[in-house]
Structures are given as structure tokens and as C-alpha cells.
Coordinates of C-alpha atoms in Angstrom, one line a residue:
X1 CA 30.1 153.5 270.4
X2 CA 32.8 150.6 271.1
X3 CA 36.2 151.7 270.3
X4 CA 36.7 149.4 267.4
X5 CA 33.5 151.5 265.7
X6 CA 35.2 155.0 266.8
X7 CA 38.3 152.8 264.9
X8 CA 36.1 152.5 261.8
X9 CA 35.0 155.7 261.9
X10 CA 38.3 157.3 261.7
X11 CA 39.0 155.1 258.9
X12 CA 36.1 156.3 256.8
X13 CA 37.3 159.9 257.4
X14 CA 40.7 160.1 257.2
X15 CA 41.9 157.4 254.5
X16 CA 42.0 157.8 250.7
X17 CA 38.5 157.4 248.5
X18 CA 40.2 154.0 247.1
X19 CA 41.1 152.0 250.5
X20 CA 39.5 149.2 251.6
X21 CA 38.1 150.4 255.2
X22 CA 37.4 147.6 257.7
X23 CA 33.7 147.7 257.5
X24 CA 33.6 147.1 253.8
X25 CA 35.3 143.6 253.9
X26 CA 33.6 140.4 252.8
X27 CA 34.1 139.2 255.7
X28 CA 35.5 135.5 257.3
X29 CA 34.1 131.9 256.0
X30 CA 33.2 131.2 259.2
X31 CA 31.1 134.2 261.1
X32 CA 32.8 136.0 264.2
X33 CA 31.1 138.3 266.6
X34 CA 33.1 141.4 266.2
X35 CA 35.9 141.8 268.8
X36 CA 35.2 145.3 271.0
X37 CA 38.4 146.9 270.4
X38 CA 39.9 145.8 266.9
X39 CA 39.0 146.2 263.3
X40 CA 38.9 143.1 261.2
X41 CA 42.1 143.6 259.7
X42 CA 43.8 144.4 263.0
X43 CA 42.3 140.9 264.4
X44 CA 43.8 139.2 261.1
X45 CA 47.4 141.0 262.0
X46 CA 47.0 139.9 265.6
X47 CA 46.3 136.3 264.7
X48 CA 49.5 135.7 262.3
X49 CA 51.7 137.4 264.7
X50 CA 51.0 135.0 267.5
X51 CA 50.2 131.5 264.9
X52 CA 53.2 129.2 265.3
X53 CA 53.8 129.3 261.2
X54 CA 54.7 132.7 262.1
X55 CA 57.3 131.8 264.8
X56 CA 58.8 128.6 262.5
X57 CA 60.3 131.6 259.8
X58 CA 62.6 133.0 262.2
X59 CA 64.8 129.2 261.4
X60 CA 63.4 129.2 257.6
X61 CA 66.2 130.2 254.5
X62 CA 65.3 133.6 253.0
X63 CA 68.6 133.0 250.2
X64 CA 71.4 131.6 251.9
X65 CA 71.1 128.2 253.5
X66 CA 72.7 127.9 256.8
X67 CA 75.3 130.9 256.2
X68 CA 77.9 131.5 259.0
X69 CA 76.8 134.7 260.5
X70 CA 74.3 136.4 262.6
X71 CA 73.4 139.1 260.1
X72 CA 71.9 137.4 257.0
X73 CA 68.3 137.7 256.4
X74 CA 65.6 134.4 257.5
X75 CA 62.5 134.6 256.3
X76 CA 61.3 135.9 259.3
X77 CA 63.3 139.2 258.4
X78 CA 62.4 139.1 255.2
X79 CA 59.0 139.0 256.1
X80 CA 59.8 141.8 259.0
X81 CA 61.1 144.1 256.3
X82 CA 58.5 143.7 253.6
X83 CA 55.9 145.1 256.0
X84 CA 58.0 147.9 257.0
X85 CA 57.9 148.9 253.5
X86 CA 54.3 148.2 252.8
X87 CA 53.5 150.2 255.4
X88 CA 55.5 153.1 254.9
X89 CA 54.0 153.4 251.1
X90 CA 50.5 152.5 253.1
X91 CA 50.5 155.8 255.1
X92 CA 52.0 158.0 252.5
X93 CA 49.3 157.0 250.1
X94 CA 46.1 156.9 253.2
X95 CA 45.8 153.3 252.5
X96 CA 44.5 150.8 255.5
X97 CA 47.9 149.7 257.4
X98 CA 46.2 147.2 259.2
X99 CA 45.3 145.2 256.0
X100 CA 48.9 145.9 254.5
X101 CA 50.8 144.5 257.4
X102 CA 48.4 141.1 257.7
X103 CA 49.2 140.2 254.6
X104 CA 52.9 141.2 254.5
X105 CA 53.0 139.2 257.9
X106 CA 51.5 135.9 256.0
X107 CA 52.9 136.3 253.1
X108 CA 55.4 133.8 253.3
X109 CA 54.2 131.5 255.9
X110 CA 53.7 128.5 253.6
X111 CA 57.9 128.2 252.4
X112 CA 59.2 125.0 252.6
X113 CA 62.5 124.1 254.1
X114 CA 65.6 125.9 252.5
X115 CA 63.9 128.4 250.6
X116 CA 63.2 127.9 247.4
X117 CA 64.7 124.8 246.7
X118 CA 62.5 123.2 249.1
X119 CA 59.2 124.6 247.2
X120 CA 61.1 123.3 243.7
X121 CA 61.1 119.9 245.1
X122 CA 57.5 119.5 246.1
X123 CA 55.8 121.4 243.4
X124 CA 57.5 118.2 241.4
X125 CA 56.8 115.4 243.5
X126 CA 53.2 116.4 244.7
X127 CA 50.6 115.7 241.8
X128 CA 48.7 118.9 242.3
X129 CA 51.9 120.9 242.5
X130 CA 53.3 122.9 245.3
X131 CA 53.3 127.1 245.3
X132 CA 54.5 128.6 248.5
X133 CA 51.5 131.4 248.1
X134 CA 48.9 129.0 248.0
X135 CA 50.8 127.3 250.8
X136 CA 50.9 130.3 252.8
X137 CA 46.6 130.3 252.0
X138 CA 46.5 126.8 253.3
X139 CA 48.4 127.3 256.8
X140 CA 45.9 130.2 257.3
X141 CA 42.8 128.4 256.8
X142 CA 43.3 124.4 257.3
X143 CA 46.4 123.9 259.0
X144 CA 47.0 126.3 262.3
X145 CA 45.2 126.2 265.8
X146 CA 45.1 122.1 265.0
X147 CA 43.5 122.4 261.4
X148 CA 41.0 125.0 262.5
X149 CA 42.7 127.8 260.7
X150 CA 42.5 131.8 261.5
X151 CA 39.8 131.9 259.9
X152 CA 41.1 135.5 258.1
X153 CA 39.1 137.9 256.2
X154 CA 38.9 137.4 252.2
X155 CA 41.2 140.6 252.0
X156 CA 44.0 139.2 253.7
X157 CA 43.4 136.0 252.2
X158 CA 43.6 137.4 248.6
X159 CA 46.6 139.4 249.2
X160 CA 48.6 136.6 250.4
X161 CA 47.6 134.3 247.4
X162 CA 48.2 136.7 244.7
X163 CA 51.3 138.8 246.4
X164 CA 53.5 137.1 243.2
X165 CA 53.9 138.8 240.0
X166 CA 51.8 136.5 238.1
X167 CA 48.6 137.4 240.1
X168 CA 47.4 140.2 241.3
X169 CA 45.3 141.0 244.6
X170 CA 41.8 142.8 244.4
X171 CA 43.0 145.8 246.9
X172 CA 45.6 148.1 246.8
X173 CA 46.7 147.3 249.6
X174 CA 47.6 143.8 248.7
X175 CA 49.2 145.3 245.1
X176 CA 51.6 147.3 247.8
X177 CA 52.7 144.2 249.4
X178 CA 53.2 143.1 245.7
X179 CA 55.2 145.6 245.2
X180 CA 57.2 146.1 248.7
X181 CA 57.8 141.9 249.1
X182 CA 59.8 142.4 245.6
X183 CA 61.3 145.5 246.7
X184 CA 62.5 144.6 250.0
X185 CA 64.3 141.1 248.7
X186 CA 66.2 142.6 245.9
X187 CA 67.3 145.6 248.7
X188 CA 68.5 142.8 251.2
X189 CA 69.9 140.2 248.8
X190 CA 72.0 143.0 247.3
X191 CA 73.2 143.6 251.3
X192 CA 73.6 139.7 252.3
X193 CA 75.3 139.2 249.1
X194 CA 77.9 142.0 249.8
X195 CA 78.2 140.9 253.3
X196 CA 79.2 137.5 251.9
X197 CA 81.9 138.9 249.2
X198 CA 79.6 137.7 246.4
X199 CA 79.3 141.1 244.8
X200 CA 80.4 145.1 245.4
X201 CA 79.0 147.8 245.0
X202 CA 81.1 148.2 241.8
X203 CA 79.7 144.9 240.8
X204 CA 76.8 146.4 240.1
X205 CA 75.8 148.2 236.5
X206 CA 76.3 151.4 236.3
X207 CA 73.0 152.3 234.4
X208 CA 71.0 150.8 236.9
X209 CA 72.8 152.9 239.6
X210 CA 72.2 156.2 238.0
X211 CA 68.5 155.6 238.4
X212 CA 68.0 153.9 241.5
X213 CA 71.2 154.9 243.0
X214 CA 74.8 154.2 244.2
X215 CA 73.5 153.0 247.6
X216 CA 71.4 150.6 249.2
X217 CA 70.1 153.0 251.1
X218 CA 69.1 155.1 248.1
X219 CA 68.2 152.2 245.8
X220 CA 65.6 151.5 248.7
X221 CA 64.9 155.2 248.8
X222 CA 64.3 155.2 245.4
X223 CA 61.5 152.5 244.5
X224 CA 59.7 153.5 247.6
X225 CA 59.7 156.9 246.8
X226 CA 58.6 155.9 243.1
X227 CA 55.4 154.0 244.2
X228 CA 54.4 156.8 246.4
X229 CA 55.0 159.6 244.0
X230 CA 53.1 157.2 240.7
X231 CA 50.2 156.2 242.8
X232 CA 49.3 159.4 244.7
X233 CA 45.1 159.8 244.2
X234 CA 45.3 156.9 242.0
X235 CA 43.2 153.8 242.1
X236 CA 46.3 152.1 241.4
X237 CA 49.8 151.3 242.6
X238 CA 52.2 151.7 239.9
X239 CA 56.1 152.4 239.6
X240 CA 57.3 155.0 237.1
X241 CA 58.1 153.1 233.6
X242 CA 62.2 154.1 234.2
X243 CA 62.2 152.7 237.9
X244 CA 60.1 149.4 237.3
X245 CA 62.3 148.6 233.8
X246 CA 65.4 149.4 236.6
X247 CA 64.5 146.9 239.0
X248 CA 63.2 144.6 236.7
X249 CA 66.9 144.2 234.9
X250 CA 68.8 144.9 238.8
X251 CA 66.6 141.6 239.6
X252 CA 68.2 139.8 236.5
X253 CA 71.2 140.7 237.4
X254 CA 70.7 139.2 241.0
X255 CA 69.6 136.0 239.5
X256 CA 72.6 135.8 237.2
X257 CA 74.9 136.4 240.0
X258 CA 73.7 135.7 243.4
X259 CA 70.8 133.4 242.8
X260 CA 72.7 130.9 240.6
X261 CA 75.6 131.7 242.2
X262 CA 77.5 128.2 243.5
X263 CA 79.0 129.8 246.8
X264 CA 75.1 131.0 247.8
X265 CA 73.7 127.7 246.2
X266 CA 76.0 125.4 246.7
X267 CA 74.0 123.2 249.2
X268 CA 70.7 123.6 247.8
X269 CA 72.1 119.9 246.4
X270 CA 72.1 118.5 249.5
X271 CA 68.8 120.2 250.8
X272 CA 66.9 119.4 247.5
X273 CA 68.1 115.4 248.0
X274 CA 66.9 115.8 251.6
X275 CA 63.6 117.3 250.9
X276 CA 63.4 114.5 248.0
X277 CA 64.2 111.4 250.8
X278 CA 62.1 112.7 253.2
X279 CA 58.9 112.9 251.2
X280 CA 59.3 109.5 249.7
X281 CA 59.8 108.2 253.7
X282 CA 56.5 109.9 254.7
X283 CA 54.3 109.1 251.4
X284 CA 55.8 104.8 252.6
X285 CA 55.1 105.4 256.3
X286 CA 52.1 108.0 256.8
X287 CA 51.6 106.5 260.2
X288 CA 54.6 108.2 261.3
X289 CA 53.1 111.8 260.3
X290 CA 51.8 113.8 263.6
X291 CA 48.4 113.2 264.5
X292 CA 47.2 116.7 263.1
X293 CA 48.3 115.0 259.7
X294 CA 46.7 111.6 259.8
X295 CA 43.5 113.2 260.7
X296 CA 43.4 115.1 257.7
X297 CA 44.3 112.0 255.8
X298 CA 41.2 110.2 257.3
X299 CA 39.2 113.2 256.0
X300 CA 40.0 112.3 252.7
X301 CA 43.4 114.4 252.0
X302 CA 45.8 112.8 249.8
X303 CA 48.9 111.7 251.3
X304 CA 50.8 113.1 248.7
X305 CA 49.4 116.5 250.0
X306 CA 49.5 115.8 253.8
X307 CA 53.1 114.9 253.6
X308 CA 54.0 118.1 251.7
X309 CA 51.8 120.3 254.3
X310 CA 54.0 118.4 256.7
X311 CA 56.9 118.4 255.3
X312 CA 56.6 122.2 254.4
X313 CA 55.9 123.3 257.7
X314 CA 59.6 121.7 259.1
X315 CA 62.2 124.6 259.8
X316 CA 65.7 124.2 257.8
X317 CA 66.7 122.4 261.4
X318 CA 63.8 120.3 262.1
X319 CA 64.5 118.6 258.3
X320 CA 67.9 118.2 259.3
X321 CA 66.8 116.1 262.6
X322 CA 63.8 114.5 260.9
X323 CA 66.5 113.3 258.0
X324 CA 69.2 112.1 260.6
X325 CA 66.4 111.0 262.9
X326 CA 65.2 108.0 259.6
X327 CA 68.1 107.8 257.4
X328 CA 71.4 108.5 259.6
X329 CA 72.1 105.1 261.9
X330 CA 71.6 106.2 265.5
X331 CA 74.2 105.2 268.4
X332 CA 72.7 101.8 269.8
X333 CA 71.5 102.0 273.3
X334 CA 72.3 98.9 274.3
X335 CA 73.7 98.0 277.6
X336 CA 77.4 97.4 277.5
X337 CA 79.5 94.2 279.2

């Protein structure tokens, strides 16, 4: 017996009745032969840890865009903590970690340039619309390793395309990345947004404290705990009604005042007229798009959607040096007399 079927075997014995074990997925679109060591989920893990997507959120906005400070959340850290929660509710509740933490760890991979702002200004320029989830689907399966994709399992697949509210994933453990990706950016908004004097912690209703606490330690304590203690030996993962309704009305609140909020926002302006100029350069001058991209074209893509695959892919930084790069003059070169 190899050790990724002693893996599998453990799996079948110790996890809860209503996991998804490795040897029950539906497997890739394209046929593997099974690695020796690693279930299929742990392969899927392995494979967005080391893609380049991966490595591009660490310079990606999470909420504020280019904030002076070391300590404010990327999306890289964002992504980091929504699969330290996922997993903690995973192994309270005997779910499969593995699974959890590939789909926490591609969650977010297809997010434009300055957060959200970027993803607003595609989803209206590009004729078939823009949705960072779907996004994230298409890095994973058209547009790493040179448009070969990871060629992931339809678990992970599903959990990163439906990890908004308005879907929902076929396995539990994609509902708890659900659940913890919502969790953990309300927890470190809250923090960022105190670290940049937006709000206090006496800024924040009082109501809403008493039931998710005075803390944001506690407040994280608190919704974790919640899912754990509603789901337990369920074929669900559920919040208690007073907790959900709580976060539901704290994450109002944060879009009332931090979200909207001109000092956070204020050059989303900028970024959004950036994001805007350098689409309409590309969609005018597709030869100037990477090879990867023209490739794609000449297999029948639309531009509109190679350009915002392209586009999408840029770090806050590499827009910045692309837009100065075609719009800002350059020094001449020329020799001097």
C-alpha cells in the first residue's frame, strides 16, 4: 500500500460521515496518474501554492490601495488568513483540510489590480462581464503553466467559483471557505481600518458588540466558534440565526464606513481611470499583449477577454509601470551635444 492510499485510508476512518474523502472526487478534466504520496486534494494545494497567480497577490490590494505601512492586509494575507480559518472550523468539524485550504488558497487568484475597483471596471467594459471568482476558475484551468492550467479536481474547482454569497459550493468544505473568506475580511478590515484612524473600537455599535464581542479577537472568536458549535454532525455549515444577522449588519456597517469611506477610497479614481486607459490601449494594440495572450487570441478568444485576462493578472505595480510605460512621456535617449 503507497502512502498516499494509507492517506486515504485514514481519511475514510477518521473524518465525519459528510466529508468529501479524496477517493470520492470526480476527478480532473484531463486524467493524472495518481502521485505516490499525495491525495488529490493535497496535489491541488501543492499546485496553487507554487503557480505564479499565487505569488502576484502578495503586491495585489485587499482594501486599501497603496497604504503607507507594512502592516495592512494584500490579498495575499487575506487569502493567508481565510485558510487559517477554514481550516481551523475544518478539523473541529472532521472535514477534509486538504480540500479546505486548496480552495481558500485559489480563492482569490483571479482579482484584478486594486481590488475591487479593478474588477468594477472590467466586468463593465468586457461584453461577457468580469467576476473575480470566475476569474480565479480561469487562471486555474486556461491561464497558468503557459495556458495549460493545474488542471485541479472539480472540488476545488467548485469551491472557488461559488465561494461568494450568491452561489454556493456542492461540499462542505467549500460552504466553510464561504463562510471563513467572509469572516476573515470583515475581522481584518475592522483591524486595518483602526490601524488607519478610520474607526475605534467605540465606533462600532454597541449591539453588535454584545453578541460578537468588544474585541477583534473575540469577534473572530465568536463566528468561528458559531459555525463549529451550528454545524457539529450536520450535513450543513450554518451560523446561529443571532450571529449570522450580527455579521450581516457589522458588514453594513463596514461598507457605510470604511468601504465608501474617501480616506480608504480615495484613489480608487485614479486606479479605476488607469484600469479604464489601459484596456482601451490593449483592445487598439493586441500585438503588444505577451505571447501567452496572442496565442489565445489566435485560438479564437476575444480580445476583449484576452486583454482583461491580461490586464487582470498585472499586480497594483506592474499597472502602474505598464500605464507610465504607454501613456507617461519617457526621458529621450538621445545622445547629447
Amino acid at each position: 500500500m503507497s502512502i498516499r492510499e494509507e492517506i486515504e485510508r485514514m481519511e475514510r476512518e477518521t473524518l465525519s460521515e459528510f466529508a468529501t474523502c479524496s477517493v470520492n472526487s470526480r476527478g480532473r478534466e484531463r486524467e493524472e496518474e495518481p502521485c505516490d504520496i499525495r491525495p488529490v486534494f493535497q496535489r491541488d494545494r501543492d499546485r496553487i501554492l507554487h503557480c505564479k497567480a499565487f505569488r502576484r497577490l502578495k503586491n495585489k490590494t485587499q482594501v486599501f490601495l497603496i497604504p503607507r505601512g507594512d502592516h495592512y492586509r494584500t490579498r495575499l494575507s487575506h487569502t493567508l488568513e481565510v485558510s487559517q480559518n477554514a481550516r481551523t472550523i475544518a478539523k473541529a468539524l472532521r472535514m477534509n483540510e486538504d480540500l479546505v485550504e486548496a480552495i481558500a488558497l485559489g480563492h482569490d487568484l483571479g482579482h484584478a489590480p486594486f481590488g475591487h475597483a479593478g474588477e468594477h471596471v472590467l466586468n463593465e467594459l468586457c461584453e461577457d462581464g468580469f467576476h473575480h471568482n470566475e476569474q480565479s476558475v480561469r487562471v486555474v484551468e486556461k491561464l497558468e503553466k503557459d495556458g495549460k492550467g493545474l488542471n485541479l479536481s472539480w472540488e476545488v474547482r467548485d469551491g472557488i467559483r461559488n465561494h461568494q454569497m450568491a452561489t454556493m459550493p456542492h461540499t462542505l468544505e467549500g460552504k466553510i471557505v464561504r463562510l471563513s473568506d467572509k469572516i476573515a475580511y470583515i475581522h481584518h478590515d475592522i483591524d486595518d481600518a483602526m490601524r488607519a484612524h478610520l474607526l475605534t473600537e467605540d465606533d462600532l455599535p454597541t449591539e453588535l458588540k454584545k453578541t460578537l464581542g468588544f474585541t477583534t479577537k473575540a469577534r473572530l472568536n465568536t463566528l468561528v466558534h458559531s459555525i463549529i458549535s451550528s454545524s457539529m454532525d450536520k450535513d450543513d455549515i450554518v451560523m446561529s440565526d443571532e450571529v449570522q444577522g450580527a455579521m450581516i449588519e457589522l458588514r453594513q456597517f463596514m461598507y457605510q464606513n470604511v468601504y465608501s469611506n474617501p480616506a480608504a477610497k480615495g484613489e480608487e479614481t485614479k486606479a479605476r481611470a488607469m484600469i479604464r486607459q489601459l484596456f482601451y490601449f490593449y483592445t487598439q494594440n493586441v500585438d503588444l499583449l505577451p505571447e501567452k495572450y496572442r496565442r489565445m487570441r489566435e485560438a479564437g478568444e476575444k480580445d476583449e477577454r484576452v486583454v482583461s485576462d491580461y490586464i487582470a493578472g498585472m499586480t497594483d505595480q506592474y499597472a502602474v509601470i505598464k500605464f507610465s510605460e504607454h501613456f507617461v512621456p519617457q526621458p529621450w535617449a538621445g545622445e547629447e551635444v
